Coordinates of C-alpha atoms in Angstrom, one line a residue:
X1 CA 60.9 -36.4 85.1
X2 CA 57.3 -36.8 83.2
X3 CA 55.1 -34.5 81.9
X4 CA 53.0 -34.3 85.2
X5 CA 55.8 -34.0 87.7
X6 CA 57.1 -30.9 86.0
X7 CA 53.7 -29.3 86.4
X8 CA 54.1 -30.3 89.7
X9 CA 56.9 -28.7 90.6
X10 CA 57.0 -26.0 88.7
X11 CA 53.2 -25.1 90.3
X12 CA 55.1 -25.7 93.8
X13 CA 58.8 -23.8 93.4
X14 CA 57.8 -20.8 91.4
X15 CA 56.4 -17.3 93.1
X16 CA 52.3 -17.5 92.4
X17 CA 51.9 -15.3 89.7
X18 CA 48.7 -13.9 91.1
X19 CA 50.0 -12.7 94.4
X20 CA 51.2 -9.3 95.5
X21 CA 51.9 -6.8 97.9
X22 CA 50.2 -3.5 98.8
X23 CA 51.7 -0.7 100.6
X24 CA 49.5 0.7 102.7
X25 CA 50.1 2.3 105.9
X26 CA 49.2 -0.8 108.7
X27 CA 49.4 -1.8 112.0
X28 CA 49.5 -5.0 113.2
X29 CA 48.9 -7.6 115.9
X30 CA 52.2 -8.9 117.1
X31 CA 53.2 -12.5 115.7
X32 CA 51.3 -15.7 117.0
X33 CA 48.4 -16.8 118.9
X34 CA 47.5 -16.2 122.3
X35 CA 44.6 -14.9 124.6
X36 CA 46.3 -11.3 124.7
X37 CA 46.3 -10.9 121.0
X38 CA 42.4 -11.7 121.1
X39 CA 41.9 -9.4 123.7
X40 CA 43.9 -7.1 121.4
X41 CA 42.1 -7.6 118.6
X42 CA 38.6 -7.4 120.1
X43 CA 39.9 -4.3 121.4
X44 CA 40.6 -2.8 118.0
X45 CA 37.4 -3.8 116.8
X46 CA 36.2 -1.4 119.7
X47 CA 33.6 -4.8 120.4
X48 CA 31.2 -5.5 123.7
X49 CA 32.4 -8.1 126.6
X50 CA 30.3 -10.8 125.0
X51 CA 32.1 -10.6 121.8
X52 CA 35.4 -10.8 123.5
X53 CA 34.3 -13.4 125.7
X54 CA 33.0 -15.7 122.7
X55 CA 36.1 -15.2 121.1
X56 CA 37.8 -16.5 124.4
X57 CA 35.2 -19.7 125.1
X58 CA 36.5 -20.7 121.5
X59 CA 40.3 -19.6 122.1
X60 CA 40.4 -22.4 125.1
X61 CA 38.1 -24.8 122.4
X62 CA 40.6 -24.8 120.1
X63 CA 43.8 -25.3 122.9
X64 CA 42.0 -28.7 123.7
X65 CA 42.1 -29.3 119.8
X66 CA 44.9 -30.9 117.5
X67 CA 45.4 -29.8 114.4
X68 CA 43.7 -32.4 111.9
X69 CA 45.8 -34.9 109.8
X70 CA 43.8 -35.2 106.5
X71 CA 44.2 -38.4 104.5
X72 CA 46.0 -38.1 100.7
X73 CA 47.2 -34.5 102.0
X74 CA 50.5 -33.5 102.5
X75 CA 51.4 -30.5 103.9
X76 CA 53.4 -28.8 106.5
X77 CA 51.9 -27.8 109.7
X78 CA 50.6 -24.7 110.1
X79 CA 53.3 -22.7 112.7
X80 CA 51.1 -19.9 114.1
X81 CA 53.6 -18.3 116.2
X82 CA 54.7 -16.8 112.9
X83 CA 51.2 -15.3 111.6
X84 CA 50.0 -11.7 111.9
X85 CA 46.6 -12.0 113.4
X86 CA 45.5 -8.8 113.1
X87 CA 46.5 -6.3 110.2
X88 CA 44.5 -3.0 109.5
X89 CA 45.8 0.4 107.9
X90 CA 45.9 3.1 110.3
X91 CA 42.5 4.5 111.1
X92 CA 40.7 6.3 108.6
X93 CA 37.7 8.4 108.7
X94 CA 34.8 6.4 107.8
X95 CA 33.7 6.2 104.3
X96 CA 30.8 7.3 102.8
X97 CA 31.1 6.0 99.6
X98 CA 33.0 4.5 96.8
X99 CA 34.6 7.9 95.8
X100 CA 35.9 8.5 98.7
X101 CA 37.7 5.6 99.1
X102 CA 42.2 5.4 98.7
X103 CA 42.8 5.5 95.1
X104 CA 45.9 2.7 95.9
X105 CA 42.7 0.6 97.3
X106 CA 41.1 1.3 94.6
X107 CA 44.1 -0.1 92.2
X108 CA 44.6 -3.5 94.4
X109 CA 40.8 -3.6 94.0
X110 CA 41.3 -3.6 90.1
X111 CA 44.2 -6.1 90.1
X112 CA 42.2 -8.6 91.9
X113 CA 39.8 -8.4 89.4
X114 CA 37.1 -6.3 91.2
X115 CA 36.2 -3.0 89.1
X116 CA 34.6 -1.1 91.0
X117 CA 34.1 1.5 88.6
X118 CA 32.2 -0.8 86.5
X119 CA 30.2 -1.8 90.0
X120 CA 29.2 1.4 90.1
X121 CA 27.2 1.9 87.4
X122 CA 25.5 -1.2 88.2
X123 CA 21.9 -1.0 89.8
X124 CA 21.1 -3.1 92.8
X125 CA 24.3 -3.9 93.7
X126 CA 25.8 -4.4 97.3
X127 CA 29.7 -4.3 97.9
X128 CA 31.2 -4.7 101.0
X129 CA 35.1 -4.5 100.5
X130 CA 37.5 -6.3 103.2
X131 CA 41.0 -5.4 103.3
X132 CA 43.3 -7.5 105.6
X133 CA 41.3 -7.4 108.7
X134 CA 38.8 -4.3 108.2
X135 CA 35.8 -3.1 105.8
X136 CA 37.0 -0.7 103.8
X137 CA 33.3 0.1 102.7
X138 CA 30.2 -1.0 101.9
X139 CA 28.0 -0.1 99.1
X140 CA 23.7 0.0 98.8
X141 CA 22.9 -1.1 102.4
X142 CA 20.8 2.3 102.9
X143 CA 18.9 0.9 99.9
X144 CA 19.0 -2.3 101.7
X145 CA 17.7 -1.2 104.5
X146 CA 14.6 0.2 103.1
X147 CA 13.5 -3.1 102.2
X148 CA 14.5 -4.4 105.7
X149 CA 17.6 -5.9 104.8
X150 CA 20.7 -5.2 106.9
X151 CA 23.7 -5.4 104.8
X152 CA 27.3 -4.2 106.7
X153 CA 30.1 -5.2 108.0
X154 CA 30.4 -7.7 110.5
X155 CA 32.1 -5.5 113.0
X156 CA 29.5 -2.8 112.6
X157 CA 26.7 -5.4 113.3
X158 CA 28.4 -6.8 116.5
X159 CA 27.7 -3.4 117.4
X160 CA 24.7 -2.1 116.0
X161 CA 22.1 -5.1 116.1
X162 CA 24.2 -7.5 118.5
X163 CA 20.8 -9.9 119.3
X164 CA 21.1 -10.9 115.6
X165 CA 24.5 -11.5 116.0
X166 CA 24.3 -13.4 119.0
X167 CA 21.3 -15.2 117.7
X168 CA 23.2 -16.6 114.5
X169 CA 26.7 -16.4 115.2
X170 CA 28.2 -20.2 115.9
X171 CA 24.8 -21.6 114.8
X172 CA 25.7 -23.4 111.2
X173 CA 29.3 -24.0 112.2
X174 CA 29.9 -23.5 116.2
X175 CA 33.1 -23.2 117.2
X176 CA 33.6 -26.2 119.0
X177 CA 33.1 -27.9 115.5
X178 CA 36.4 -28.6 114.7
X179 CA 40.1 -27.1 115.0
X180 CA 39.9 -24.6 112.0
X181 CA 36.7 -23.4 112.8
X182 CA 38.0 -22.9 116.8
X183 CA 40.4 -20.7 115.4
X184 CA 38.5 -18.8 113.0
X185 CA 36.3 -18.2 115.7
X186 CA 38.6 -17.0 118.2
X187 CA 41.0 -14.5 115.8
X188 CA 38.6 -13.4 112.5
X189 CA 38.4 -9.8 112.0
X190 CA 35.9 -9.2 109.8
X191 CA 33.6 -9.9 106.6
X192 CA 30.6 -9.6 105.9
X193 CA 27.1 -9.6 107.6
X194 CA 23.2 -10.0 105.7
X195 CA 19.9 -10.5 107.3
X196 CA 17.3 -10.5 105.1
X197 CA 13.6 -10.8 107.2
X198 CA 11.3 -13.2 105.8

């Protein structure tokens, strides 16, 4: 075997070095994809009809859809019956800040490389934190928002300015686009949202 082979499989056989586990109190969807775990997690999101339906109009997209076969890429196909698409710890209060957050967040946050102590002390700087499928919390968008800027998560925008949602949403990348982004569209759970006015 050469040189680069060995890389190869070495890169491909051994556990990624990188990746862990946290133990955090969750729920979760149950396994695979269908319209009733969209409609389940819509309802976890606590989101409006037109957010469940959107997720829906894409849900039947990406039915119609195969997945794509791209060229010099080998891989094996992605069996969705067997993915969680939905995971969230248990329900929290909501956070007000950074120093109320889990310290075992806190030490995940760390071992991916995000200090957020040091973010802290930082001026002018906006965190929103995503664990599995839920902000966790989002720092400076009261700041923000005296310059006009929203800065939240995107479930909290789906609620609390939904004709900038609705305006945007799908409008770079619709849905219909292609068979990832069909599915994206009908199962994400959150991220994050910005609108800065001219």
């Amino acid at each position: 075997m050469n040189e680069e082979d060995k890389i190869i499989a070495e890169a491909t056989t051994s556990e990624y070095k990188y990746g862990f586990t946290t133990d955090h109190d969750q729920e979760f969807s149950v396994k695979g994809l269908s319209e009733e775990v969209i409609r389940f997690i819509s309802a976890k999101k606590d989101e409006p009809q037109w957010m469940l339906d959107w997720r829906l109009e894409a849900f039947e997209q990406f039915k119609q859809m195969e997945e794509p076969n791209w060229a010099h890429l080998k891989y094996e196909s992605i069996d969705l019956s067997q993915i969680y698409f939905y995971a969230a710890q248990k329900k929290k209060p909501k956070l007000n800040s950074l120093d109320e957050v889990d310290p075992k967040i806190l030490a995940d946050m760390n071992r991916l490389g995000i200090s957020i102590e040091e973010q802290k002390l930082l001026q002018n700087v906006a965190v929103d934190y995503v664990m599995d499928s839920e902000s966790v919390v989002t720092t400076f968008k009261e700041k923000l928002a005296e310059k006009g800027v929203i800065f939240c998560s995107i479930s909290e925008a789906i609620k609390e300015h939904p004709e900038l949602v609705k305006q945007y949403m799908g409008s770079v990348v619709p849905a219909r686009d292609n068979y990832f982004t069909a599915l994206n569209a009908a199962v994400f759970s959150d991220g994050s949202f910005v609108y800065i006015p001219k």
